[in-house]
mmCIF file of C-alpha atoms in Angstrom:
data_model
loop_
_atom_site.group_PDB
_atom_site.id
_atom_site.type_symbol
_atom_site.label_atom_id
_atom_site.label_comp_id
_atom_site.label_asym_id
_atom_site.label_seq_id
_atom_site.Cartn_x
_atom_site.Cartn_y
_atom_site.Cartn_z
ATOM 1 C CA UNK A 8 186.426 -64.668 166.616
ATOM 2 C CA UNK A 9 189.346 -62.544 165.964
ATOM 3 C CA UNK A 10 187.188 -59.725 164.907
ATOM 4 C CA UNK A 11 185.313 -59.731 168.155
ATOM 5 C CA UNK A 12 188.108 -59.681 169.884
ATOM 6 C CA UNK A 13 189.589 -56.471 168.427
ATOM 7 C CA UNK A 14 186.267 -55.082 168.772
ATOM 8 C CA UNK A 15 185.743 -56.100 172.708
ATOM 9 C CA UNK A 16 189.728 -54.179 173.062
ATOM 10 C CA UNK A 17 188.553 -51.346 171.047
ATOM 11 C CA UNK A 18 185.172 -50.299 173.348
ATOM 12 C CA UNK A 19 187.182 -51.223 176.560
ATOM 13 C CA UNK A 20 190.144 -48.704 175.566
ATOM 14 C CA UNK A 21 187.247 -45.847 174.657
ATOM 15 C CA UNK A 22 184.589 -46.538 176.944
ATOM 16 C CA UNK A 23 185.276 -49.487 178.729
ATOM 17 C CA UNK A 24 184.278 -48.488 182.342
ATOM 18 C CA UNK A 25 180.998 -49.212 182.307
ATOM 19 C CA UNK A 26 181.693 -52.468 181.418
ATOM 20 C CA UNK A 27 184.256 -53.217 183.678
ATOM 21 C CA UNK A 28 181.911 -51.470 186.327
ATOM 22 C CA UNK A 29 179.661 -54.024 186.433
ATOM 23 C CA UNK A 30 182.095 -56.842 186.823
ATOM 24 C CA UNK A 31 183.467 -54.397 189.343
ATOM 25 C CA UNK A 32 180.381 -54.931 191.195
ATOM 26 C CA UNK A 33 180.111 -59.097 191.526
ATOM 27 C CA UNK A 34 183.742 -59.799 191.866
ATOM 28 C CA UNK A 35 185.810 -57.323 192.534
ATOM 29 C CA UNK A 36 188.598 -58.603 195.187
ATOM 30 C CA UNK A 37 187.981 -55.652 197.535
ATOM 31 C CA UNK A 38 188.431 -55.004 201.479
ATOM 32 C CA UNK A 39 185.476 -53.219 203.323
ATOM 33 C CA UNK A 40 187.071 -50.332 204.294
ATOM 34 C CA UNK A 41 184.550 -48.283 206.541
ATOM 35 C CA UNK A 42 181.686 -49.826 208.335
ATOM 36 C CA UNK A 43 178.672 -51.419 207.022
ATOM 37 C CA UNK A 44 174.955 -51.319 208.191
ATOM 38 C CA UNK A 45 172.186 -53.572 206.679
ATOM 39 C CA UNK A 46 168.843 -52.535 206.872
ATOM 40 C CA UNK A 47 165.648 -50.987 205.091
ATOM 41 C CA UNK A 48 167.138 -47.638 202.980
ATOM 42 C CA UNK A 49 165.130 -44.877 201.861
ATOM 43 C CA UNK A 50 166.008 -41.285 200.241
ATOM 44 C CA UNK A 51 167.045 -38.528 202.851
ATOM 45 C CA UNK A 52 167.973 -35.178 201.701
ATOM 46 C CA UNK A 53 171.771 -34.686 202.489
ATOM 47 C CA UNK A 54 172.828 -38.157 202.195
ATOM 48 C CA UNK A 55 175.085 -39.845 199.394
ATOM 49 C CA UNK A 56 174.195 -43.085 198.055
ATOM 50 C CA UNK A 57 176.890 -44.658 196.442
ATOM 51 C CA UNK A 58 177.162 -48.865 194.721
ATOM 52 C CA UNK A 59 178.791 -50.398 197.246
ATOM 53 C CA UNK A 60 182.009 -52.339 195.938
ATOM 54 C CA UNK A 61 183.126 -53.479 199.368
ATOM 55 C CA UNK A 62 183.910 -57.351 199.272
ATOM 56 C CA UNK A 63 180.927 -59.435 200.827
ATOM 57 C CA UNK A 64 177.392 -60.225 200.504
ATOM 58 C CA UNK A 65 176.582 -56.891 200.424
ATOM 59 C CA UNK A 66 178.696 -55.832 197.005
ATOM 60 C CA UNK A 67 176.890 -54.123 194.865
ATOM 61 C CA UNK A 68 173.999 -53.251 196.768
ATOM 62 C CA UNK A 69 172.693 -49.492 197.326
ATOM 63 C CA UNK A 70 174.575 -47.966 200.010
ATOM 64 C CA UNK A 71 173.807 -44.488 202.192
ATOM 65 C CA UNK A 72 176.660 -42.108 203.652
ATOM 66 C CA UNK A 73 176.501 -38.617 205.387
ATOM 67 C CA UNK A 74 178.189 -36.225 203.141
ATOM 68 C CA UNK A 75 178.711 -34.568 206.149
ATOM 69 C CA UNK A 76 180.125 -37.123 207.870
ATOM 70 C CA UNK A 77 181.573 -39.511 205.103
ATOM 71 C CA UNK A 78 183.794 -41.477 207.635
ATOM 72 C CA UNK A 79 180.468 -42.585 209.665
ATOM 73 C CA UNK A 80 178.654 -46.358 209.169
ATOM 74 C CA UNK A 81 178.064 -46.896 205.667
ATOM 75 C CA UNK A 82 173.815 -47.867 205.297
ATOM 76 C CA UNK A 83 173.131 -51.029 202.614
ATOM 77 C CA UNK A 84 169.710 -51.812 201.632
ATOM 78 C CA UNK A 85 168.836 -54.664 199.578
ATOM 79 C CA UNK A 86 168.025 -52.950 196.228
ATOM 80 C CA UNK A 87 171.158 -53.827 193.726
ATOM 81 C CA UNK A 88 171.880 -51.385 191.574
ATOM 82 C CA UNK A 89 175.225 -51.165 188.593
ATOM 83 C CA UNK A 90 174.393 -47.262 188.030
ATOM 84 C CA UNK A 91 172.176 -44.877 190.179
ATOM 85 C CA UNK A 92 170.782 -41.631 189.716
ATOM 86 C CA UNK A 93 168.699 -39.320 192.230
ATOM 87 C CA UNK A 94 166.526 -35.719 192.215
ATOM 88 C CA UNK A 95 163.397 -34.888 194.409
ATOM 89 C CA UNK A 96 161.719 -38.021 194.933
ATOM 90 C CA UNK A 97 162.896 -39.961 191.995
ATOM 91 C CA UNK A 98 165.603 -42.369 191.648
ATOM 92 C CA UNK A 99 166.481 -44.728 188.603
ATOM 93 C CA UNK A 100 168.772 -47.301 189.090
ATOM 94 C CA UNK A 101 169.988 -50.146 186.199
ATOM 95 C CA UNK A 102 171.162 -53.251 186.609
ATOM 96 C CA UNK A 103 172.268 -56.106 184.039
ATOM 97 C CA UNK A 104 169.482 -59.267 184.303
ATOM 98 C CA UNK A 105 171.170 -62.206 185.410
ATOM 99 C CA UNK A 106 171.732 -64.654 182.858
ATOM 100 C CA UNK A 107 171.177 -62.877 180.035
ATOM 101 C CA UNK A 108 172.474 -63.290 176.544
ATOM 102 C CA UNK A 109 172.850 -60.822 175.192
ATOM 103 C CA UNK A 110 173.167 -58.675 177.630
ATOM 104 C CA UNK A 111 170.044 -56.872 178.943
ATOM 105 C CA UNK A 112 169.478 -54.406 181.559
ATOM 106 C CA UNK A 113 166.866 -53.761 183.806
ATOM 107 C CA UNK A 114 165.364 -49.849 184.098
ATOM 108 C CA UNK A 115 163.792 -49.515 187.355
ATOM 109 C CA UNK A 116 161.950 -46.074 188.534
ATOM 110 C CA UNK A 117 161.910 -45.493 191.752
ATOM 111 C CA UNK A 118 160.008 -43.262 194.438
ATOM 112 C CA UNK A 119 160.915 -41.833 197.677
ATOM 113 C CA UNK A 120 160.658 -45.225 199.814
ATOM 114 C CA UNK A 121 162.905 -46.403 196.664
ATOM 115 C CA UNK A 122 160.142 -48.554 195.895
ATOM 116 C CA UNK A 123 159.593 -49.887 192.241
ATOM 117 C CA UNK A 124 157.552 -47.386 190.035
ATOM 118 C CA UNK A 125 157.990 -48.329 186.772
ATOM 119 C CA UNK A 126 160.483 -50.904 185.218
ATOM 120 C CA UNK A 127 161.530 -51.798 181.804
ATOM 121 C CA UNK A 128 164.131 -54.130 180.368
ATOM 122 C CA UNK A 129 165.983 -52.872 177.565
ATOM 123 C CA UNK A 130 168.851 -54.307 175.443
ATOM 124 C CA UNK A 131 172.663 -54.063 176.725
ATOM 125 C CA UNK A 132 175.072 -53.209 179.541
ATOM 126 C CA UNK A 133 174.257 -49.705 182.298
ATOM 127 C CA UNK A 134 176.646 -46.977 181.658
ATOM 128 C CA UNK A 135 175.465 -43.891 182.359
ATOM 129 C CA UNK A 136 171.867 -42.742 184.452
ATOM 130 C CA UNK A 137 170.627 -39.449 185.875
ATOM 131 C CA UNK A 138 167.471 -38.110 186.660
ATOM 132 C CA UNK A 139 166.077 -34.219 185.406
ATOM 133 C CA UNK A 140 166.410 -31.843 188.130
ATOM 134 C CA UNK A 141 162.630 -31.812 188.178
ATOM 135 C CA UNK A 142 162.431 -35.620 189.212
ATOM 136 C CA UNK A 143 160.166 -35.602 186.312
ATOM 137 C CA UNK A 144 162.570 -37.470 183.497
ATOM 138 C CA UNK A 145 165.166 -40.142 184.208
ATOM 139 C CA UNK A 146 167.413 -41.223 181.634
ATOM 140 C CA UNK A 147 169.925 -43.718 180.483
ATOM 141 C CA UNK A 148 172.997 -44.838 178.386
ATOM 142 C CA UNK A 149 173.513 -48.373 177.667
ATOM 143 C CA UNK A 150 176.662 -49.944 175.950
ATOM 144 C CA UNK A 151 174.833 -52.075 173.227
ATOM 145 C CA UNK A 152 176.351 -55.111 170.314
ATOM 146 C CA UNK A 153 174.740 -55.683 166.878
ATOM 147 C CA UNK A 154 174.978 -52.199 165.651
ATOM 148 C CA UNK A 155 175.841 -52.780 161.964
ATOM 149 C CA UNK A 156 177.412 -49.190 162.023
ATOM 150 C CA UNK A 157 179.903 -50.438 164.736
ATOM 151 C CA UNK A 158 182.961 -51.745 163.520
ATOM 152 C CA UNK A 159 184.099 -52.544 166.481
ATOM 153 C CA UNK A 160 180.656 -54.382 167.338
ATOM 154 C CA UNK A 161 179.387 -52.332 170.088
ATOM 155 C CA UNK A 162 177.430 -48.915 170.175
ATOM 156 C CA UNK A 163 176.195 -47.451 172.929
ATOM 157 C CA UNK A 164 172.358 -46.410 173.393
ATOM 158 C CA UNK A 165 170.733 -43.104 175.018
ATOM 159 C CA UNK A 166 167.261 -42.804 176.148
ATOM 160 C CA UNK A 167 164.434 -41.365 178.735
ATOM 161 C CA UNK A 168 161.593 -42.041 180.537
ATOM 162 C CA UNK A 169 158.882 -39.293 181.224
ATOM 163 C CA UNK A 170 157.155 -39.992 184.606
ATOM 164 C CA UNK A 171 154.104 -37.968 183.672
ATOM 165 C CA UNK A 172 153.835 -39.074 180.545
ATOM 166 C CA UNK A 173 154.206 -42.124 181.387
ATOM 167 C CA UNK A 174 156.347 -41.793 177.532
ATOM 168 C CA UNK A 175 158.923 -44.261 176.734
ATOM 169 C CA UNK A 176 161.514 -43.036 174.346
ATOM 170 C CA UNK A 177 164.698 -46.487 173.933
ATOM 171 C CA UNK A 178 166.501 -44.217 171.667
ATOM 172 C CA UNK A 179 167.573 -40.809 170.989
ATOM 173 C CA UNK A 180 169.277 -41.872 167.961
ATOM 174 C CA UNK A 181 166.687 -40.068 165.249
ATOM 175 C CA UNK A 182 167.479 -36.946 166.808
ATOM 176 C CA UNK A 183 168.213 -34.145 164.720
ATOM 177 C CA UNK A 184 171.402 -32.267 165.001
ATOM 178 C CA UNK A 185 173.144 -29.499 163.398
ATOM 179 C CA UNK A 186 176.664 -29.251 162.676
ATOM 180 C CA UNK A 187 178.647 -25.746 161.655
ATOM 181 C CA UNK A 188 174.664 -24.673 161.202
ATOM 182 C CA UNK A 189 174.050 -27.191 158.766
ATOM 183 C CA UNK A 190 172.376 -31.200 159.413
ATOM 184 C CA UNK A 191 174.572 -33.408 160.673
ATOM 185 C CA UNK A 192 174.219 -37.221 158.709
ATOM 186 C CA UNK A 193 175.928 -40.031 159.333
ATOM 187 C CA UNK A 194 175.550 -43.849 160.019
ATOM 188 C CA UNK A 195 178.155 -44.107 162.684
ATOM 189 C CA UNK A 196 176.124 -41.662 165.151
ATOM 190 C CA UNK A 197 176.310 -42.567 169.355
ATOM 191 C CA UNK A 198 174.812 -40.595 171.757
ATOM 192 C CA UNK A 199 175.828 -41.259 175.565
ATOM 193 C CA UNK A 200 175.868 -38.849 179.104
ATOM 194 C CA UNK A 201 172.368 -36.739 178.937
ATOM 195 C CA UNK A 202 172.295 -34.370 181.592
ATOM 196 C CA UNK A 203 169.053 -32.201 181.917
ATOM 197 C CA UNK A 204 168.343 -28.235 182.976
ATOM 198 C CA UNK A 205 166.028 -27.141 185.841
ATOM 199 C CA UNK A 206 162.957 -26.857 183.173
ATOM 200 C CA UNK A 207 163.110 -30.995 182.519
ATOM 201 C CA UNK A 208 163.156 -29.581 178.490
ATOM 202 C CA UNK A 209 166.696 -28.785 178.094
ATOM 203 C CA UNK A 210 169.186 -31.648 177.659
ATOM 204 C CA UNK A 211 173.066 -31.695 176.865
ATOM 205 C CA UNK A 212 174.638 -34.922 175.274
ATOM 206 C CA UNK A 213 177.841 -36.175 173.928
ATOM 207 C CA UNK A 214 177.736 -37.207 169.966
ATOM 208 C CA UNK A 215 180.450 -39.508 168.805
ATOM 209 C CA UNK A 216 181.146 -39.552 164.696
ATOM 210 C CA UNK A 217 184.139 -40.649 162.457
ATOM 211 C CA UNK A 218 186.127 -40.008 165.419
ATOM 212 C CA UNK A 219 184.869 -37.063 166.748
ATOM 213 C CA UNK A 220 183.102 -35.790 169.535
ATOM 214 C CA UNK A 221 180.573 -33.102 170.384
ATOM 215 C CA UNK A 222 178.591 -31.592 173.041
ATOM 216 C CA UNK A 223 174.833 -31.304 171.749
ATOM 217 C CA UNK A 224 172.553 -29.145 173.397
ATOM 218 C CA UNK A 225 168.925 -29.809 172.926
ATOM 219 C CA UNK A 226 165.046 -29.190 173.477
ATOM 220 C CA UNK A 227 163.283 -32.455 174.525
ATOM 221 C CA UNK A 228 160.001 -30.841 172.868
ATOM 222 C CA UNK A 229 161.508 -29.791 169.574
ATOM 223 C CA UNK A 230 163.252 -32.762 169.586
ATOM 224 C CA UNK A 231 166.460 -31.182 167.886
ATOM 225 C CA UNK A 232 169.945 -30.013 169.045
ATOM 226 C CA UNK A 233 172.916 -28.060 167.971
ATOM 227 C CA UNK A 234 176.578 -29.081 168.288
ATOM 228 C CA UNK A 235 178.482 -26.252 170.530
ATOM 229 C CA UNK A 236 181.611 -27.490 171.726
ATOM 230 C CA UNK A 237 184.105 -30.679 170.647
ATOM 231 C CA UNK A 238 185.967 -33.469 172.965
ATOM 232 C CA UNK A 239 183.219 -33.495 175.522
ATOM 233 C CA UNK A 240 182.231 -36.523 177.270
ATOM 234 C CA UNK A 241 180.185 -37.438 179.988
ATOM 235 C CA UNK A 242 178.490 -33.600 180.515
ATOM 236 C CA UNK A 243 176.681 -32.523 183.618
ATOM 237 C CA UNK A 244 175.138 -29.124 183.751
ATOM 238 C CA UNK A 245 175.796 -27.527 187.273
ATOM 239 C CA UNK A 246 172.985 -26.457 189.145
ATOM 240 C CA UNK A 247 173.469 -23.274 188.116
ATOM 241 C CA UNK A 248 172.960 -24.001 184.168
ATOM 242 C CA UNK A 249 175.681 -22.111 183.606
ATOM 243 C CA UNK A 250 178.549 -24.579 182.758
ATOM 244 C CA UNK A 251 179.562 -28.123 181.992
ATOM 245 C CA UNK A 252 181.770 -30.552 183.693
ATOM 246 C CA UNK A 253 183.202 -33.232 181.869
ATOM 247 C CA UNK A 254 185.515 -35.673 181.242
ATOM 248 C CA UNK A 255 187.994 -34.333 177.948
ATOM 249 C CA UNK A 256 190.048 -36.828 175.957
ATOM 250 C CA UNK A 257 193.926 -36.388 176.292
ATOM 251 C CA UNK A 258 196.365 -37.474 173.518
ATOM 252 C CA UNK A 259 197.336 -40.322 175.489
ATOM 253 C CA UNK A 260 193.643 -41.447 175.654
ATOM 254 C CA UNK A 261 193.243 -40.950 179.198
ATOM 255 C CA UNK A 262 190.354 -38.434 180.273
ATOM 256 C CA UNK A 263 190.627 -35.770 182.521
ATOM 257 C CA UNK A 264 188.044 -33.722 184.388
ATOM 258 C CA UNK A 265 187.403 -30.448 182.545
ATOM 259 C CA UNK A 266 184.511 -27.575 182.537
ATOM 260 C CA UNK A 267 183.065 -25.677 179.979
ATOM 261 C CA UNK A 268 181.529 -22.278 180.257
ATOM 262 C CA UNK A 269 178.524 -21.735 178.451
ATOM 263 C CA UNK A 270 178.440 -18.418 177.479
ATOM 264 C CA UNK A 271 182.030 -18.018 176.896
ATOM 265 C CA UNK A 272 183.054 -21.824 175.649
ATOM 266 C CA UNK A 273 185.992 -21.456 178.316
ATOM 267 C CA UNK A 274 187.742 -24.208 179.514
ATOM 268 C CA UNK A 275 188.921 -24.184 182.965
ATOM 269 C CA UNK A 276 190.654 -27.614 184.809
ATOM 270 C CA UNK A 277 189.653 -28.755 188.774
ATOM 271 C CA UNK A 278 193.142 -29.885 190.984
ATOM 272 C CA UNK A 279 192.763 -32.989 189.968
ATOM 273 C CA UNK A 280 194.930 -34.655 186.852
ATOM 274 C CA UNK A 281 194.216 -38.104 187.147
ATOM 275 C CA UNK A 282 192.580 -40.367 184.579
ATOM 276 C CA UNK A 283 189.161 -40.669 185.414
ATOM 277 C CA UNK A 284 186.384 -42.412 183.230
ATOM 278 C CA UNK A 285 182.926 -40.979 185.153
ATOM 279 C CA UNK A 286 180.372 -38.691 184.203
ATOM 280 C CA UNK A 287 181.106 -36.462 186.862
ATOM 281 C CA UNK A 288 178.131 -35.182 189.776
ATOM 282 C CA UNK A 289 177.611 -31.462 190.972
ATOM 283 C CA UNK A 290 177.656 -30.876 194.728
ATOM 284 C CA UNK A 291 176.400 -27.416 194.438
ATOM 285 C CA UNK A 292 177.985 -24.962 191.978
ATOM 286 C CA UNK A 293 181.343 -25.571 193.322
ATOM 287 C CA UNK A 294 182.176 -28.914 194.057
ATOM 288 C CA UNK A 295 182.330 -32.264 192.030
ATOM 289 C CA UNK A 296 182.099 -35.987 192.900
ATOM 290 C CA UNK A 297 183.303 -38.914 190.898
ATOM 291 C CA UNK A 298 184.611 -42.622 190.714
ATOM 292 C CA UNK A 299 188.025 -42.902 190.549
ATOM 293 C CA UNK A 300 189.353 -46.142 189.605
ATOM 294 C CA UNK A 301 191.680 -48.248 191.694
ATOM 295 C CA UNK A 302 192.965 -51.822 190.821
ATOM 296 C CA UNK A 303 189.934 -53.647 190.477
ATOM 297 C CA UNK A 304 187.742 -51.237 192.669
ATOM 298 C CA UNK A 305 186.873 -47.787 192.685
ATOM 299 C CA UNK A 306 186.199 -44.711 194.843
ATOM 300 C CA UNK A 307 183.915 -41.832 194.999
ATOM 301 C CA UNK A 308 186.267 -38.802 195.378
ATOM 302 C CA UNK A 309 185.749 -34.922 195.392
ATOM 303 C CA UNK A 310 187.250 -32.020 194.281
ATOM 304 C CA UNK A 311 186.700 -28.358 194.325
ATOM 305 C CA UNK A 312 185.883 -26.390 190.350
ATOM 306 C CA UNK A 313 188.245 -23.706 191.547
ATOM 307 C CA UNK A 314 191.943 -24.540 190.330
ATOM 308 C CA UNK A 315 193.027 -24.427 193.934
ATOM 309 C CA UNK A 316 192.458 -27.198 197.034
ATOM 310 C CA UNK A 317 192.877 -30.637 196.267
ATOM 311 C CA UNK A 318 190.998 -33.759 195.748
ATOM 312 C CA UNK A 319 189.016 -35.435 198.714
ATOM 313 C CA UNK A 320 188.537 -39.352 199.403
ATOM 314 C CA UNK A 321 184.716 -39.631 200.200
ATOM 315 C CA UNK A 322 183.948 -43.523 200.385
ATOM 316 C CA UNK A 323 186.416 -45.874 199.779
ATOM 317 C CA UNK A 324 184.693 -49.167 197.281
ATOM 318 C CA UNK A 325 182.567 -47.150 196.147
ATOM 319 C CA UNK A 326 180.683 -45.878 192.552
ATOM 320 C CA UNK A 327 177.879 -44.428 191.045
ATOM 321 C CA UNK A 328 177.580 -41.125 193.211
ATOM 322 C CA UNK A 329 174.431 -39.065 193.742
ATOM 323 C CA UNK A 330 173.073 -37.004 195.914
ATOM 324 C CA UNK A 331 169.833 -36.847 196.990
ATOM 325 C CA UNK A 332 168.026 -33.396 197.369
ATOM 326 C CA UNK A 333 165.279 -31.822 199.115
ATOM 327 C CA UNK A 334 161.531 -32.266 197.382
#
């Protein structure tokens, strides 16, 4: 018992928001701060769906806003979702199954009328989900227990689905990588936060080993990948492809929004120094979104890449950002 114990406080101090997320989501003590509009919720290009957090029947449910007009009626369908991810016409969303021990979560795939496409249930709690640019790939990260690599007891767990292919891949964990040019080996390997280029081949990742971590960039059909850049987390490639925002590890252990510059391995810092534990969301090649924690809630804020502006309150109780696009 004790060592579970130190092992639940160890994964909540280095990755514990997506656990805490999901708790978030059922019983968080929060006040519905904008107004809320039940009904039948489909994708529209423009519009930010969001998990709503808001206190009520309606928490954790898919929500709608108008990036345009973020202070308007916030839409709630019926579809509950911990993590969501949209591009074109394809949305995943996970959830954790009610009930179960261990933990399992389910994978559903989702079309335009955000009706069920596909749905798997795969071991442990939703963390991270996004979709390939392409709508063709969505993909997942899962905090998982039972790992006997983990010390601490819990692992976390990467993996895709390929619409066309109708290909199911769990785990990314044989994946080859190279280190300093040379194969990277070890036993303690976790991959989390895929985020995919416009061709639906290219994929960055963060690695985690013996303390470490490292921003892999792959091929989906070589199936291999090449360390580039340490103490990345949570990458997402702008639309552009040209660099990476993500959260980077402070010596206090707090994380901070950060971007990387591909072809020069720059780092340059958005207006915004507060602790945030998100894989962050392009709006364009200039803005980001993220969740923000607050108490026992959170909130979907923006801020401009350029070190100059300031951070923007979009929805109030809110997480999981994305942004639905044209296609």
């Amino acid at each position: 018992m004790k060592k579970f114990l130190i092992g639940a406080l160890g994964v909540v101090l280095l990755l514990g928001a997506g656990i805490l997320y999901v708790v978030q989501a059922r019983t968080g003590p929060t006040v519905n701060a904008r107004p809320v509009v039940s009904g039948r919720l489909t994708l529209a290009s423009g519009n930010l769906y969001v998990t709503n957090l808001a206190e009520g029947p309606d928490q954790g449910k898919l929500a709608a806003a108008s990036v345009t007009a973020p202070d308007g009626p916030r839409q709630v369908g019926e579809l509950r979702c911990d993590r969501f991810a949209t591009a074109r016409s394809t949305s995943i969303c996970l959830r954790t199954k009610p009930g179960s021990l261990p933990p399992l979560t389910e994978m559903l795939v989702l079309g335009r009328e955000l009706d069920v496409v596909h749905q798997e249930t795969l071991p442990g709690t939703p963390s991270r989900a996004r979709v390939s640019p392409d709508g063709k790939i969505v993909n997942w990260t899962l905090f998982v227990t039972g790992d006997s690599y983990a010390a601490s007891g819990f692992s976390t767990r990467s993996g895709f689905y390929d619409l066309e292919k109708k290909k199911l891949t769990k785990s990314i964990e044989e994946l080859p990588v190279f280190v300093n040019g040379k194969r990277y080996y070890a036993s303690d390997i976790n991959y989390w936060g895929i985020t995919f280029g416009a061709d639906g081949d290219h994929f960055y990742v963060t690695m985690a080993s013996k303390g470490k971590t490292y921003l892999i960039e792959a091929h989906l059909k070589k199936f291999r990948g090449e360390a580039i850049a340490e103490n990345v987390e949570c990458p997402s490639l702008s639309p552009d492809g040209e660099r990476i925002a993500y959260k980077q590890k402070q010596p206090d252990g707090s994380w901070r929004l950060a971007v990387l510059g591909l072809d020069s391995l720059n780092i340059k810092y958005p207006p915004e120094d507060r602790a945030i534990d998100d894989q962050p969301l392009w709006r364009g090649n200039y803005t980001l979104l993220y969740a923000l924690r607050r108490g026992n809630s959170s909130d979907v804020w923006s801020v401009p890449v350029a070190p100059i502006g300031k951070p923007t309150l979009l929805v109030p109780d809110a997480a999981s950002p994305a942004l639905a696009s044209a296609g």
